[in-house]
Tab-separated table of C-alpha atoms in Angstrom:
chain	number	residue	atom	x	y	z
A	1	UNK	CA	-9.047	-9.750	-22.962
A	2	UNK	CA	-6.523	-7.413	-24.048
A	3	UNK	CA	-5.191	-4.643	-21.921
A	4	UNK	CA	-7.090	-2.147	-23.970
A	5	UNK	CA	-10.392	-3.376	-23.403
A	6	UNK	CA	-9.738	-4.116	-19.251
A	7	UNK	CA	-10.681	-1.897	-16.304
A	8	UNK	CA	-8.330	-0.542	-14.177
A	9	UNK	CA	-9.586	-3.145	-11.647
A	10	UNK	CA	-9.439	-5.845	-14.087
A	11	UNK	CA	-5.811	-4.706	-15.016
A	12	UNK	CA	-4.874	-4.416	-11.134
A	13	UNK	CA	-6.106	-8.030	-10.126
A	14	UNK	CA	-4.250	-9.557	-13.454
A	15	UNK	CA	-1.147	-8.007	-11.995
A	16	UNK	CA	-1.234	-10.273	-8.904
A	17	UNK	CA	0.593	-13.328	-9.902
A	18	UNK	CA	2.197	-15.491	-7.140
A	19	UNK	CA	5.851	-16.123	-7.683
A	20	UNK	CA	6.072	-13.147	-10.248
A	21	UNK	CA	5.343	-10.063	-8.104
A	22	UNK	CA	4.827	-6.772	-9.524
A	23	UNK	CA	6.041	-3.671	-7.501
A	24	UNK	CA	3.241	-1.517	-6.598
A	25	UNK	CA	4.930	1.905	-6.092
A	26	UNK	CA	3.852	3.804	-3.456
A	27	UNK	CA	3.794	7.407	-4.287
A	28	UNK	CA	3.262	10.507	-2.459
A	29	UNK	CA	1.795	13.475	-5.036
A	30	UNK	CA	0.887	13.581	-8.683
A	31	UNK	CA	4.563	14.559	-9.612
A	32	UNK	CA	5.771	10.933	-7.912
A	33	UNK	CA	3.181	9.113	-9.322
A	34	UNK	CA	3.936	10.280	-12.829
A	35	UNK	CA	7.463	10.167	-12.507
A	36	UNK	CA	7.311	6.438	-10.936
A	37	UNK	CA	4.923	5.235	-14.063
A	38	UNK	CA	7.251	6.958	-16.294
A	39	UNK	CA	10.127	4.741	-14.898
A	40	UNK	CA	7.740	1.371	-15.402
A	41	UNK	CA	5.528	1.122	-12.417
A	42	UNK	CA	2.887	-0.854	-13.443
A	43	UNK	CA	0.963	0.325	-10.591
A	44	UNK	CA	0.965	3.207	-8.049
A	45	UNK	CA	-0.143	2.912	-4.435
A	46	UNK	CA	-0.876	5.704	-2.110
A	47	UNK	CA	0.895	5.782	1.242
A	48	UNK	CA	-0.903	7.175	4.216
A	49	UNK	CA	2.272	8.474	6.033
A	50	UNK	CA	3.792	9.913	2.891
A	51	UNK	CA	0.814	11.652	1.810
A	52	UNK	CA	0.575	13.041	5.580
A	53	UNK	CA	4.011	14.274	5.348
A	54	UNK	CA	3.023	16.340	2.341
A	55	UNK	CA	0.612	18.171	4.199
A	56	UNK	CA	2.815	19.028	6.943
A	57	UNK	CA	1.566	16.419	9.384
A	58	UNK	CA	2.865	13.234	11.043
A	59	UNK	CA	1.240	9.788	9.845
A	60	UNK	CA	-2.632	9.977	9.589
A	61	UNK	CA	-5.069	11.606	7.107
A	62	UNK	CA	-8.918	11.691	7.168
A	63	UNK	CA	-11.014	10.227	4.908
A	64	UNK	CA	-11.882	13.227	2.629
A	65	UNK	CA	-8.376	13.667	2.490
A	66	UNK	CA	-7.475	10.374	1.250
A	67	UNK	CA	-10.197	10.615	-1.350
A	68	UNK	CA	-8.823	13.815	-2.594
A	69	UNK	CA	-5.447	12.506	-2.408
A	70	UNK	CA	-6.418	9.655	-4.598
A	71	UNK	CA	-8.424	11.370	-7.274
A	72	UNK	CA	-4.948	13.470	-7.878
A	73	UNK	CA	-2.788	10.080	-8.364
A	74	UNK	CA	-5.846	8.576	-10.476
A	75	UNK	CA	-5.959	11.704	-12.688
A	76	UNK	CA	-2.326	11.887	-13.094
A	77	UNK	CA	-1.293	8.406	-14.342
A	78	UNK	CA	-2.951	5.698	-16.624
A	79	UNK	CA	-2.007	2.739	-14.684
A	80	UNK	CA	-3.916	1.422	-11.456
A	81	UNK	CA	-4.015	3.085	-8.437
A	82	UNK	CA	-4.505	1.437	-4.965
A	83	UNK	CA	-5.276	3.388	-1.584
A	84	UNK	CA	-3.267	2.626	1.606
A	85	UNK	CA	-6.338	3.264	3.405
A	86	UNK	CA	-5.535	2.585	7.065
A	87	UNK	CA	-8.313	0.876	9.170
A	88	UNK	CA	-10.825	2.087	6.682
A	89	UNK	CA	-11.378	5.505	8.362
A	90	UNK	CA	-13.531	3.904	10.927
A	91	UNK	CA	-14.193	1.087	13.534
A	92	UNK	CA	-17.440	-0.558	12.594
A	93	UNK	CA	-17.940	-2.527	9.759
A	94	UNK	CA	-20.509	-0.585	7.709
A	95	UNK	CA	-17.950	2.420	7.441
A	96	UNK	CA	-15.326	0.203	5.991
A	97	UNK	CA	-17.956	-0.847	3.360
A	98	UNK	CA	-18.913	2.706	2.620
A	99	UNK	CA	-15.278	3.523	2.326
A	100	UNK	CA	-14.595	0.868	-0.278
A	101	UNK	CA	-17.762	2.398	-2.504
A	102	UNK	CA	-16.069	5.885	-1.856
A	103	UNK	CA	-12.735	4.849	-3.096
A	104	UNK	CA	-14.564	3.123	-6.471
A	105	UNK	CA	-15.906	6.423	-7.133
A	106	UNK	CA	-12.880	8.202	-7.125
A	107	UNK	CA	-11.202	5.428	-9.633
A	108	UNK	CA	-9.087	3.417	-7.328
A	109	UNK	CA	-8.625	-0.352	-8.473
A	110	UNK	CA	-8.511	-1.570	-4.850
A	111	UNK	CA	-7.450	-0.780	-1.166
A	112	UNK	CA	-5.991	-2.018	1.826
A	113	UNK	CA	-7.704	-2.285	5.083
A	114	UNK	CA	-6.027	-2.794	8.388
A	115	UNK	CA	-6.881	-4.271	11.766
A	116	UNK	CA	-5.370	-1.503	13.777
A	117	UNK	CA	-7.292	0.949	15.738
A	118	UNK	CA	-6.326	4.313	14.759
A	119	UNK	CA	-5.175	6.655	17.637
A	120	UNK	CA	-4.429	3.662	20.391
A	121	UNK	CA	-2.206	1.587	18.287
A	122	UNK	CA	-4.001	-1.528	19.336
A	123	UNK	CA	-5.472	-3.948	17.183
A	124	UNK	CA	-9.209	-4.781	16.747
A	125	UNK	CA	-10.496	-8.179	18.415
A	126	UNK	CA	-10.750	-11.145	16.554
A	127	UNK	CA	-14.406	-10.947	15.646
A	128	UNK	CA	-14.687	-7.512	14.754
A	129	UNK	CA	-11.407	-7.819	12.849
A	130	UNK	CA	-13.021	-10.291	10.621
A	131	UNK	CA	-16.351	-8.670	10.132
A	132	UNK	CA	-14.841	-5.561	8.845
A	133	UNK	CA	-13.595	-7.408	6.318
A	134	UNK	CA	-16.217	-9.188	5.550
A	135	UNK	CA	-18.385	-6.025	5.236
A	136	UNK	CA	-15.492	-4.478	2.981
A	137	UNK	CA	-15.336	-7.578	0.570
A	138	UNK	CA	-18.932	-7.660	0.308
A	139	UNK	CA	-19.052	-3.865	-0.625
A	140	UNK	CA	-16.256	-4.756	-3.069
A	141	UNK	CA	-18.225	-7.569	-4.807
A	142	UNK	CA	-21.247	-5.737	-5.389
A	143	UNK	CA	-19.584	-2.784	-7.090
A	144	UNK	CA	-20.019	-2.816	-10.558
A	145	UNK	CA	-16.724	-2.672	-11.860
A	146	UNK	CA	-13.816	-4.998	-10.228
A	147	UNK	CA	-12.248	-3.722	-7.141
A	148	UNK	CA	-9.082	-5.518	-5.209
A	149	UNK	CA	-9.608	-5.999	-1.629
A	150	UNK	CA	-6.250	-6.272	0.574
A	151	UNK	CA	-6.871	-7.364	4.074
A	152	UNK	CA	-3.814	-6.472	6.386
A	153	UNK	CA	-2.719	-8.241	9.564
A	154	UNK	CA	-0.879	-5.495	11.409
A	155	UNK	CA	-0.475	-6.479	15.056
A	156	UNK	CA	3.261	-8.491	14.490
A	157	UNK	CA	4.256	-4.831	13.644
A	158	UNK	CA	2.549	-3.296	16.350
A	159	UNK	CA	3.294	-6.036	18.678
A	160	UNK	CA	-0.336	-6.774	19.944
A	161	UNK	CA	-0.138	-10.231	18.888
A	162	UNK	CA	2.270	-12.828	17.564
A	163	UNK	CA	2.719	-14.485	14.128
A	164	UNK	CA	0.435	-17.324	14.780
A	165	UNK	CA	-2.355	-15.017	15.714
A	166	UNK	CA	-1.736	-13.192	12.587
A	167	UNK	CA	-1.842	-16.315	10.297
A	168	UNK	CA	-5.066	-17.216	12.197
A	169	UNK	CA	-6.433	-13.775	11.326
A	170	UNK	CA	-5.314	-13.515	7.355
A	171	UNK	CA	-6.838	-17.501	7.157
A	172	UNK	CA	-10.500	-15.787	8.298
A	173	UNK	CA	-10.000	-12.784	6.609
A	174	UNK	CA	-9.457	-14.842	3.006
A	175	UNK	CA	-12.635	-16.958	4.311
A	176	UNK	CA	-14.430	-13.540	4.794
A	177	UNK	CA	-14.055	-12.529	0.771
A	178	UNK	CA	-10.712	-10.585	0.687
A	179	UNK	CA	-8.840	-10.710	-2.577
A	180	UNK	CA	-5.260	-10.572	-0.956
A	181	UNK	CA	-3.357	-10.806	2.263
A	182	UNK	CA	-0.713	-8.785	3.767
A	183	UNK	CA	1.413	-9.612	6.784
A	184	UNK	CA	3.223	-6.340	7.538
A	185	UNK	CA	7.153	-6.714	8.495
A	186	UNK	CA	7.287	-9.694	10.489
A	187	UNK	CA	10.366	-11.012	12.319
A	188	UNK	CA	11.436	-13.292	8.960
A	189	UNK	CA	11.129	-13.602	5.383
A	190	UNK	CA	9.973	-17.109	6.556
A	191	UNK	CA	6.951	-15.997	8.058
A	192	UNK	CA	5.680	-14.687	4.813
A	193	UNK	CA	6.733	-17.813	2.971
A	194	UNK	CA	4.475	-19.132	5.435
A	195	UNK	CA	1.335	-17.321	4.582
A	196	UNK	CA	1.889	-17.869	0.951
A	197	UNK	CA	2.303	-21.540	1.583
A	198	UNK	CA	-1.166	-21.390	3.598
A	199	UNK	CA	-3.427	-19.395	1.257
A	200	UNK	CA	-4.738	-19.465	-2.370
A	201	UNK	CA	-4.757	-15.766	-2.539
A	202	UNK	CA	-1.936	-13.497	-3.710
A	203	UNK	CA	0.245	-12.237	-0.982
A	204	UNK	CA	1.603	-8.540	-0.429
A	205	UNK	CA	5.235	-8.067	0.880
A	206	UNK	CA	6.804	-4.966	1.584
A	207	UNK	CA	10.167	-3.798	0.704
A	208	UNK	CA	10.764	-1.715	3.513
A	209	UNK	CA	13.029	-1.729	6.794
A	210	UNK	CA	14.950	-5.204	7.178
A	211	UNK	CA	12.767	-6.401	4.286
A	212	UNK	CA	14.405	-3.902	1.906
A	213	UNK	CA	17.711	-5.941	1.493
A	214	UNK	CA	15.757	-8.541	-0.176
A	215	UNK	CA	15.516	-8.739	-4.100
A	216	UNK	CA	12.429	-9.151	-6.250
A	217	UNK	CA	13.712	-12.529	-6.919
A	218	UNK	CA	13.794	-13.417	-3.236
A	219	UNK	CA	10.133	-12.502	-2.941
A	220	UNK	CA	9.378	-14.379	-6.086
A	221	UNK	CA	10.972	-17.728	-4.824
A	222	UNK	CA	8.514	-18.044	-1.519
A	223	UNK	CA	5.716	-17.069	-4.172
A	224	UNK	CA	4.971	-13.103	-3.088
A	225	UNK	CA	2.386	-11.949	-5.800
A	226	UNK	CA	2.896	-8.091	-5.085
A	227	UNK	CA	5.744	-5.996	-3.580
A	228	UNK	CA	4.658	-2.809	-2.062
A	229	UNK	CA	7.021	0.023	-0.578
A	230	UNK	CA	4.985	1.808	2.087
A	231	UNK	CA	6.898	4.948	2.751
A	232	UNK	CA	10.100	3.775	2.122
A	233	UNK	CA	10.761	5.576	-1.370
A	234	UNK	CA	8.981	8.749	0.451
A	235	UNK	CA	11.458	8.416	3.438
A	236	UNK	CA	14.518	8.187	1.410
A	237	UNK	CA	13.376	11.327	-0.488
A	238	UNK	CA	13.044	12.849	3.196
A	239	UNK	CA	16.325	11.464	3.845
A	240	UNK	CA	18.016	13.416	0.872
A	241	UNK	CA	16.344	16.741	1.905
A	242	UNK	CA	17.865	16.007	5.971
A	243	UNK	CA	21.394	15.370	4.802
A	244	UNK	CA	21.346	18.276	2.276
A	245	UNK	CA	19.828	20.743	5.172
A	246	UNK	CA	22.280	19.678	7.776
A	247	UNK	CA	25.140	20.257	5.658
A	248	UNK	CA	23.637	23.566	4.195
A	249	UNK	CA	22.862	25.078	7.659
A	250	UNK	CA	25.483	23.565	9.908
A	251	UNK	CA	28.324	23.262	7.670
A	252	UNK	CA	27.896	25.906	4.855
A	253	UNK	CA	28.076	23.026	2.761
A	254	UNK	CA	25.796	22.636	-0.813
A	255	UNK	CA	27.856	19.511	-1.801
A	256	UNK	CA	24.658	17.259	-1.414
A	257	UNK	CA	23.211	19.404	-4.416
A	258	UNK	CA	25.504	18.247	-6.972
A	259	UNK	CA	24.028	14.813	-7.403
A	260	UNK	CA	20.811	16.255	-8.279
A	261	UNK	CA	18.747	14.608	-11.303
A	262	UNK	CA	18.745	16.714	-14.495
A	263	UNK	CA	15.333	18.893	-14.525
A	264	UNK	CA	14.961	18.180	-18.278
A	265	UNK	CA	14.844	14.380	-17.499
A	266	UNK	CA	12.086	15.001	-14.800
A	267	UNK	CA	10.253	17.281	-17.440
A	268	UNK	CA	10.449	14.331	-19.654
A	269	UNK	CA	8.893	11.916	-17.351
A	270	UNK	CA	6.165	14.395	-16.158
A	271	UNK	CA	5.064	14.964	-19.400
A	272	UNK	CA	4.200	10.934	-20.101
A	273	UNK	CA	1.203	9.634	-18.809
């Protein structure tokens, strides 16, 4: 099937090639999404924390806020858009299923759902974690269009369980119907390689924190299918603001403002779609 005849969901699924990973460029508003697409991003992701920062609050958005944000990004670009949708915006499996349906309605090509209890930072117990993914996967398969569900095991990052437990959960998420798997920021890239070897599903890795030192070729070599940025690119942008602000307000220096991109270049990228 040619790309022109494919739905956004089909286009998004086709990007997932183990050993030939694409970069899912996490944006935080329509402008950053359009700029990243113009620079060559084959797909755009939302970032829950980067989105929250644009609203003037710390990490954590409501489902209504995420839906409105997703609509803005979907309208801004022609490439597929996937949602970083935290815990599915609810504890129970039925809420996760409803979240999948709502995400599809606003045009998202997929979402990720993690096993973190929002508000406490803890992890759902094993059985509930699996049932949440099972319900979300069933809802995705019942949709009239293709929709990619990424199941996340976040407990290693949250320090609520170890890598072995993460592997157990991810294998159960695969059996429950997930389309892809994500072990976020484990201690070693070898842990990601281990996951790639133990699953037939596409694996997402993140280029953030200590894992940002690896290259696309490094991720490809271990079988990763997708590389996301999380809030790393947004945080880099906030770093520019912080450094320039400190220099201006503490030292009276505007030197940091001399390295900005030309406004005409931005205009040209924003007029592409």
